[in-house]
Coordinates of C-alpha atoms in Angstrom, one line a residue:
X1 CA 6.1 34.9 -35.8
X2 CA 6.7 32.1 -38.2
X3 CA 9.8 30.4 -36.1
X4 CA 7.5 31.5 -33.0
X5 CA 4.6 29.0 -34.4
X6 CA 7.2 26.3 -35.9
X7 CA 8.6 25.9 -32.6
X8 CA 6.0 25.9 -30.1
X9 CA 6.1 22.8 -27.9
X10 CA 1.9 23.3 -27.9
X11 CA -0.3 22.4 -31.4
X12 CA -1.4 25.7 -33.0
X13 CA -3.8 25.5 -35.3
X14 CA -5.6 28.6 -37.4
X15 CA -8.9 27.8 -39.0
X16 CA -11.6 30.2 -41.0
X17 CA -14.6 31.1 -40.3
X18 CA -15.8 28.1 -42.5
X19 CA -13.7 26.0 -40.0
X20 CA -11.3 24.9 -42.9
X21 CA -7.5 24.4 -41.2
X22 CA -5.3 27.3 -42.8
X23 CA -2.1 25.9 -40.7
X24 CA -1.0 23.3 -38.9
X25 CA 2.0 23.7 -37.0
X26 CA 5.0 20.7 -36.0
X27 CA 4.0 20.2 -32.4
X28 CA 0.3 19.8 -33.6
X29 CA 2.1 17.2 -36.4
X30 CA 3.5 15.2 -33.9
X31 CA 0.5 15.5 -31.6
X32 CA -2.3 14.4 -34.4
X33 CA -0.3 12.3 -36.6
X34 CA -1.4 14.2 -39.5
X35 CA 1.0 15.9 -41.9
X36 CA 0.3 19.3 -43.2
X37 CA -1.0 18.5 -46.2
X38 CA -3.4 16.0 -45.2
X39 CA -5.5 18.5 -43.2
X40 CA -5.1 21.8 -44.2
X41 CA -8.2 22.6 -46.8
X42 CA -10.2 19.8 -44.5
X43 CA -12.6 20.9 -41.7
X44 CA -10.9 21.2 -38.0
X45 CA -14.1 18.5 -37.3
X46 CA -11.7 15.9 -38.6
X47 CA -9.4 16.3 -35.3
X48 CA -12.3 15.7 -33.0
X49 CA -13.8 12.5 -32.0
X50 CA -17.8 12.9 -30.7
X51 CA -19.8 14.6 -29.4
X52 CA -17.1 17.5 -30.3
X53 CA -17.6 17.1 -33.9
X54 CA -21.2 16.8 -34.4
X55 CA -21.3 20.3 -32.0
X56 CA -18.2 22.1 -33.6
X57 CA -20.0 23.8 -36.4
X58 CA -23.1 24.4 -34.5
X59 CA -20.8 26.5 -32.1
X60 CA -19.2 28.2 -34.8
X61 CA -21.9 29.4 -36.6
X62 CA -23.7 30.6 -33.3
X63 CA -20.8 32.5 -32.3
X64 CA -20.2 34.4 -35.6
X65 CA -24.1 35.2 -35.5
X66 CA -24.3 36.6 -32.3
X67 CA -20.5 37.1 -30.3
X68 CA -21.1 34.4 -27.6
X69 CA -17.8 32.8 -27.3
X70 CA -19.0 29.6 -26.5
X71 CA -15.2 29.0 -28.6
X72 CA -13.3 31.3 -27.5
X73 CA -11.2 31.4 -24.4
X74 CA -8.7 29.2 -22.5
X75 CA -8.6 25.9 -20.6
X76 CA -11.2 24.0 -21.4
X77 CA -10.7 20.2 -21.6
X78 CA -11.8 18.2 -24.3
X79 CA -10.4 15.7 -26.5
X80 CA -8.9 15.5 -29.7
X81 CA -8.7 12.3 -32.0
X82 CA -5.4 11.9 -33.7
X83 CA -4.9 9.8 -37.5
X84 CA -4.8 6.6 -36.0
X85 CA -8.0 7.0 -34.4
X86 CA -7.1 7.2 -30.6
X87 CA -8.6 9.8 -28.6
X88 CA -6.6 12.1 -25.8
X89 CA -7.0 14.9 -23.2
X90 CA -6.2 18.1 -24.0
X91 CA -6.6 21.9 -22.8
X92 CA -7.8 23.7 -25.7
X93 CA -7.6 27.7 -25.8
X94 CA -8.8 29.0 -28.6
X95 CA -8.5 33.0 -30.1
X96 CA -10.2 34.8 -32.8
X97 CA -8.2 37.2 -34.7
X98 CA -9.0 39.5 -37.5
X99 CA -6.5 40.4 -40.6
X100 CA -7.2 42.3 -44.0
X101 CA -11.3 42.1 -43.6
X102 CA -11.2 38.6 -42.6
X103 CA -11.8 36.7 -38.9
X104 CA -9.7 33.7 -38.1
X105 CA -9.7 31.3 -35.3
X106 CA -6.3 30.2 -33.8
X107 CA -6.3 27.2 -31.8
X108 CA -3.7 26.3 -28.8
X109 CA -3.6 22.7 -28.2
X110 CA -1.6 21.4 -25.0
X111 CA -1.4 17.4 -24.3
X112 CA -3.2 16.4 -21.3
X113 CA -2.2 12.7 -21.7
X114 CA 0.6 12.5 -19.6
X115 CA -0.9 14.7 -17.0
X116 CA -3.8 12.1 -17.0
X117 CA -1.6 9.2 -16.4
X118 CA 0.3 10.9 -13.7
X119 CA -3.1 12.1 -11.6
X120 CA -4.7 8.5 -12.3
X121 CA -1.2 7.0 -10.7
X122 CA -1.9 9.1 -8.1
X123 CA -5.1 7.8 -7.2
X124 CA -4.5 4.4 -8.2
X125 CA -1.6 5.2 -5.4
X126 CA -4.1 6.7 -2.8
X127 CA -6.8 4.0 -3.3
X128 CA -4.1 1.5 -2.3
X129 CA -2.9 3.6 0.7
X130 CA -6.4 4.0 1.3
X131 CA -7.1 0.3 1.1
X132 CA -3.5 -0.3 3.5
X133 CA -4.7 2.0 5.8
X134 CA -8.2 -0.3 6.4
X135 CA -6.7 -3.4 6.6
X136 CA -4.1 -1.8 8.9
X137 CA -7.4 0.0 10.9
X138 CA -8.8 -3.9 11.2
X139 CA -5.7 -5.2 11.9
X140 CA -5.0 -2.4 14.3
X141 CA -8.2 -4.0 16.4
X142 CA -6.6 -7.7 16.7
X143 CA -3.0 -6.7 17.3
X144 CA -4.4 -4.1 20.4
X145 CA -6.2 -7.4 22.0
X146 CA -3.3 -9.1 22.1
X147 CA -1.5 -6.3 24.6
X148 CA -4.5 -5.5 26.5
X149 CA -5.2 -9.4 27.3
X150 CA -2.0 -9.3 28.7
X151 CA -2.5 -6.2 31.0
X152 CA -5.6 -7.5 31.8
X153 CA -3.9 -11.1 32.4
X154 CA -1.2 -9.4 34.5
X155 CA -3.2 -6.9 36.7
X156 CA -5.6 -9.9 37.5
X157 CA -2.3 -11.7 38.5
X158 CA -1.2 -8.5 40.7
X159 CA -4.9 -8.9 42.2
X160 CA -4.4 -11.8 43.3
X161 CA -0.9 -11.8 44.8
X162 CA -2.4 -8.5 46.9
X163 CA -5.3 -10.9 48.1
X164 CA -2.6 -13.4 49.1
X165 CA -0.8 -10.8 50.9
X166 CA 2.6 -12.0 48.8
X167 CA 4.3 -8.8 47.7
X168 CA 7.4 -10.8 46.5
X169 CA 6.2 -10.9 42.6
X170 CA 3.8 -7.3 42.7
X171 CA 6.7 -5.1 41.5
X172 CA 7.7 -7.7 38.6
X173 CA 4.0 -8.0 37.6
X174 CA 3.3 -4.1 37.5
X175 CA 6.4 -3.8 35.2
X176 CA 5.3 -6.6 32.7
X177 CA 2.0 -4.7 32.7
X178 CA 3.9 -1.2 31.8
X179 CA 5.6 -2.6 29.4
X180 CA 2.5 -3.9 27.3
X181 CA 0.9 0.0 28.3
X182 CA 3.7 0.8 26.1
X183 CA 3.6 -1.8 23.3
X184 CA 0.0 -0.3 22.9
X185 CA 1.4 3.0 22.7
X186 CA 4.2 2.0 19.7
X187 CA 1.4 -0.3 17.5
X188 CA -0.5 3.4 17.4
X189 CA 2.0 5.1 17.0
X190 CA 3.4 2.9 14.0
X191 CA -0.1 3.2 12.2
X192 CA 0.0 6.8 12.6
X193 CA 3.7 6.8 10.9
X194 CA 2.1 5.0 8.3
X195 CA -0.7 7.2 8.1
X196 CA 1.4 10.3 7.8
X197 CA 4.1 9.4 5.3
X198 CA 3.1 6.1 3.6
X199 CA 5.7 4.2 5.1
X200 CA 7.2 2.8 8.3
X201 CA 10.1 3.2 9.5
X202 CA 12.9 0.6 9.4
X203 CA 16.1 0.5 11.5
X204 CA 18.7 -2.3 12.7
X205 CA 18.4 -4.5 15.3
X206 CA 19.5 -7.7 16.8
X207 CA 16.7 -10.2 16.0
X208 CA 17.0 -12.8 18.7
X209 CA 16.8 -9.7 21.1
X210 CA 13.6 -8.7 19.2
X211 CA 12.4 -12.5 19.2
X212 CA 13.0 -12.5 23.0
X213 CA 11.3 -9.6 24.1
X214 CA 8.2 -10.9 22.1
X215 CA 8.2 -13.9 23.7
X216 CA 8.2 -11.7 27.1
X217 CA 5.0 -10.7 26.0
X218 CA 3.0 -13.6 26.0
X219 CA 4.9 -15.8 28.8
X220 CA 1.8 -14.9 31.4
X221 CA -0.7 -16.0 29.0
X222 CA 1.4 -19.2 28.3
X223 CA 1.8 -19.9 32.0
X224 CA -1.8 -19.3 32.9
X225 CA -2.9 -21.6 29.6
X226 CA -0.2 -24.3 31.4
X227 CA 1.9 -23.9 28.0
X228 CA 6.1 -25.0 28.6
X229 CA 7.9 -22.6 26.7
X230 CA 11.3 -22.4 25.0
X231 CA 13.2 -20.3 23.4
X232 CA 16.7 -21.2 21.2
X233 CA 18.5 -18.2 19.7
X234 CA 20.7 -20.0 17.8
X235 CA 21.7 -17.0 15.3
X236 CA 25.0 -15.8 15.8
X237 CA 24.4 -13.4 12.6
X238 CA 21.5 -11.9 13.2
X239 CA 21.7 -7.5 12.6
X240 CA 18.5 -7.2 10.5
X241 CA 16.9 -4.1 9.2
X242 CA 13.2 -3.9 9.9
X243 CA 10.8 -2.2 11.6
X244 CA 10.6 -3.7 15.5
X245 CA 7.1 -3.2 16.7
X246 CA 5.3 -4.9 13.4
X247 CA 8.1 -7.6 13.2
X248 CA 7.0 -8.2 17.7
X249 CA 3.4 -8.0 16.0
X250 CA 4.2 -11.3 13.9
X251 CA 5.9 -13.4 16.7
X252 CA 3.9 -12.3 19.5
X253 CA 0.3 -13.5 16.7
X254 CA 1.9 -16.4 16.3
X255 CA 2.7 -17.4 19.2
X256 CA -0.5 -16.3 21.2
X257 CA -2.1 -18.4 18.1
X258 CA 0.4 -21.8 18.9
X259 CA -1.1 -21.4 22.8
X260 CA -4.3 -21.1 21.9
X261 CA -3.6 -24.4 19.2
X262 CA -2.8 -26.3 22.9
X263 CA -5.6 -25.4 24.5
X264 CA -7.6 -28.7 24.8
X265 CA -4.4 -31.0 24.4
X266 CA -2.7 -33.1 26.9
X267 CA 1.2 -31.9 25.5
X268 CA 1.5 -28.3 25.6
X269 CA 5.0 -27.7 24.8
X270 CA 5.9 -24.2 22.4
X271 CA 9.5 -23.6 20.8
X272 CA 10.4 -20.3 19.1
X273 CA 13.5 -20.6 17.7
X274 CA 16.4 -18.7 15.3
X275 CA 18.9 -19.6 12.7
X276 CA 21.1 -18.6 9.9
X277 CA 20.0 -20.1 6.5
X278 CA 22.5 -20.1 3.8
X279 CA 24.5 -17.5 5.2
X280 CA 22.4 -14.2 4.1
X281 CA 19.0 -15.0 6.0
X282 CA 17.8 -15.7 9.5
X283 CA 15.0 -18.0 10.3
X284 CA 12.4 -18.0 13.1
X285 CA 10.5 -21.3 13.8
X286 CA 7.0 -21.3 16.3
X287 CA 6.9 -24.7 17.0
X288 CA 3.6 -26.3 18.9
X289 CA 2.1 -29.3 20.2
X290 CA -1.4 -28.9 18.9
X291 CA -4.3 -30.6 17.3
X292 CA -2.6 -29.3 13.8
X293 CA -4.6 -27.2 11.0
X294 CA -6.2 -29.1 8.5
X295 CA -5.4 -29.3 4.5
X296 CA -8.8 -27.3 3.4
X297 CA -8.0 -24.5 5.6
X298 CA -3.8 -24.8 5.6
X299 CA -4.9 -23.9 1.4
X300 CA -6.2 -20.4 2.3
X301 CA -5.0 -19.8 6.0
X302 CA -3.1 -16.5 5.2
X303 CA -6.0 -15.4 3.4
X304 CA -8.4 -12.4 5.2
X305 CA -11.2 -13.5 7.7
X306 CA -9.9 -16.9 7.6
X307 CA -9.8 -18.6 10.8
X308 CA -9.5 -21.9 13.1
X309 CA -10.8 -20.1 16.4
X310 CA -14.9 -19.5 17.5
X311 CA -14.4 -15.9 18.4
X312 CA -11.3 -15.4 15.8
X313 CA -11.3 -11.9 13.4
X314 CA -9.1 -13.9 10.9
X315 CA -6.9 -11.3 9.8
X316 CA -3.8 -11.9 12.4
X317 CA -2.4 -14.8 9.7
X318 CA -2.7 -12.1 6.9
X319 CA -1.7 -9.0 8.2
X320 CA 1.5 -11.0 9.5
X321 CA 2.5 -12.4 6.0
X322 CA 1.7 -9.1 4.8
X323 CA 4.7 -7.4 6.9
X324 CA 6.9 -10.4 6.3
X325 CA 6.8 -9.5 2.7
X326 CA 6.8 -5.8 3.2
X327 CA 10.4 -6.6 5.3
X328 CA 11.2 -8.7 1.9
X329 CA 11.0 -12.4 3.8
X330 CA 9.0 -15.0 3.5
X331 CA 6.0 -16.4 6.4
X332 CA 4.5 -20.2 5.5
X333 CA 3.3 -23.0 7.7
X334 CA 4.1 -26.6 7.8
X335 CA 3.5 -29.9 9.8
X336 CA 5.5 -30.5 12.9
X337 CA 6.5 -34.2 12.8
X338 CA 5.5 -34.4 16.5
X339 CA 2.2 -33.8 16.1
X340 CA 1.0 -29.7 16.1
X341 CA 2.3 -26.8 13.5
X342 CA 5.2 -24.8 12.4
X343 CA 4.7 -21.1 11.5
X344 CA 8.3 -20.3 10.0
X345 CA 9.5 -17.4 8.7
X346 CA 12.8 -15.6 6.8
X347 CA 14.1 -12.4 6.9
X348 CA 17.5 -11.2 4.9
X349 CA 19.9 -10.4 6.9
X350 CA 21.1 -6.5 6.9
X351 CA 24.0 -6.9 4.9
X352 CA 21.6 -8.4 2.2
X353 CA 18.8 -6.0 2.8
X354 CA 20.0 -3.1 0.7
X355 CA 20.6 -5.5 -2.8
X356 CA 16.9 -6.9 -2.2
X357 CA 15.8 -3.3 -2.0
X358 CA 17.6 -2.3 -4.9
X359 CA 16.0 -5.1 -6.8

């Protein structure tokens, strides 16, 4: 029984009916800080921070007058206050015993500290997902208007090539229209991936293909808003790893927001562009012609509900940097020497992808 109680991985502690410690084993040793022979003869009190200890003997004596084991059982959760005055968790079952005439209380003490840590983790962890998931929800909002303005956009372009009686274009139109049916489709369905398992998922692709096919998305609005666009793919490396639809999110925000920068100017020229920088990242440039974005607002542009337009949700900027970073790049603006602004942004290439992730 000795080596049993000596070797416990829990603290096990016997007390008196007087509440005087009679043992103390190692485990409860290394859990108090206390050596044996600084608490055994003292009151268990000592071990409890308050309220316990001001209650402890008031529980005692009302069980050994009447039976109610307000002390005896297992699991309950209180705390226990070790030498150096700190205070922890712990699961407390507790077990009166009797021996030659005389009752005795034996105490099981199991750590909840780590236990704590891990479930407040946990939440700290859920809170954040939580907190993703509504910036995501409002995000969700803006990044849907931008595929449904261009349905709209391109149906009311189909309406009016059937009022003209020119069928020459209606198939083209249609398809452009399917295809943003279907970028609808993937943004929900990419929030509900995130939803489900806390993550998106990544895979390779060619990024001036990815570049292109956003710029696809937006060419209607450009040509309705008189807007010149051009695109150089000048990346010959350019396999990234990266989740397509959210990486389309950020070029087809920033380019819908370089249009909409043109509106009321005279030059409406737009150039999205790709490059190799320093061998192990790609760079894509949005290049406009507009009135530019001043220095008080250029300070906290990326920043939530921040925005340059009457009827904008200013969370487009944000919500893009924020999956730049999540893809391990970088997303920043600067003056374009030409008048207007450049939205730039890095990502590594896939060859690199894996050491930033393992850093």
């Amino acid at each position: 029984m000795a080596a049993l109680v000596d070797n416990a991985l829990d603290g096990i502690i016997t007390i008196d009916e007087a509440g005087t410690i009679l043992s103390f084993n190692p485990a409860a040793v290394a859990l108090f800080g206390y050596r044996p022979d600084e608490v055994i003869g003292q009151n268990v009190r000592m071990l409890m921070p308050e309220p316990y200890r001001s209650r402890h003997d008031d529980y005692l004596s009302h069980y050994l007058r009447t039976g109610e084991a307000k002390i005896i059982g297992i699991g309950r959760q209180v705390e226990g206050q070790r030498q150096d005055g700190s205070v922890f968790p712990m699961e407390l079952g507790v077990a009166a015993v009797e021996a030659e005439g005389e009752r005795y209380f034996v105490g099981f003490v199991h750590d909840l500290s780590e236990r704590r840590r891990f479930e407040a983790r946990m939440h700290d962890l859920h809170a954040d997902r939580l907190d993703i998931i509504e910036n995501m929800t409002v995000g969700l909002a803006h990044e849907l208007k931008q595929p449904l303005s261009g349905i709209n956009a391109y149906l009311h372009m189909a309406s009016r090539l059937l009022r003209k009686g020119d069928l020459t274009e209606i198939e083209q139109v249609l398809d452009n229209a399917s295809k943003q049916v279907f970028r609808v489709s993937e943004i929900v369905d990419n929030l509900r991936q995130f939803i489900a398992r806390g993550e998106t998922i990544k895979t390779v692709h060619h990024l001036n293909e990815v570049v292109r096919t956003a710029c696809e998305f937006t060419d209607s609005i450009a040509k309705e808003c008189g807007v010149v666009t051009m695109v150089k793919l000048d990346a010959e490396k350019d396999l990234v790893l990266i989740n397509r639809v959210q990486i389309q999110q950020v070029i087809v925000n920033l380019k819908r927001n370089a249009i909409e920068a043109m509106e009321h100017c005279e030059r409406r020229e737009l150039v999205v562009s790709t490059r190799v920088i320093d061998g192990h990242e790609i760079q894509v440039d949005v290049v406009d012609t507009g009135r530019g974005i001043s220095e008080a607002i250029k300070a906290r542009l990326f920043e939530q509900f921040t925005t340059t337009k009457p009827h904008g949700m200013g969370v487009g900027l944000s919500i893009s940097r924020s999956i730049i970073n999540t893809h391990h790049g970088r997303l920043w603006v600067a003056p374009n020497a030409g008048g207007g602004t450049i939205f730039s942004f890095v990502l590594p290439l896939a060859d690199q992808h894996q050491k930033l992730a393992e850093t």
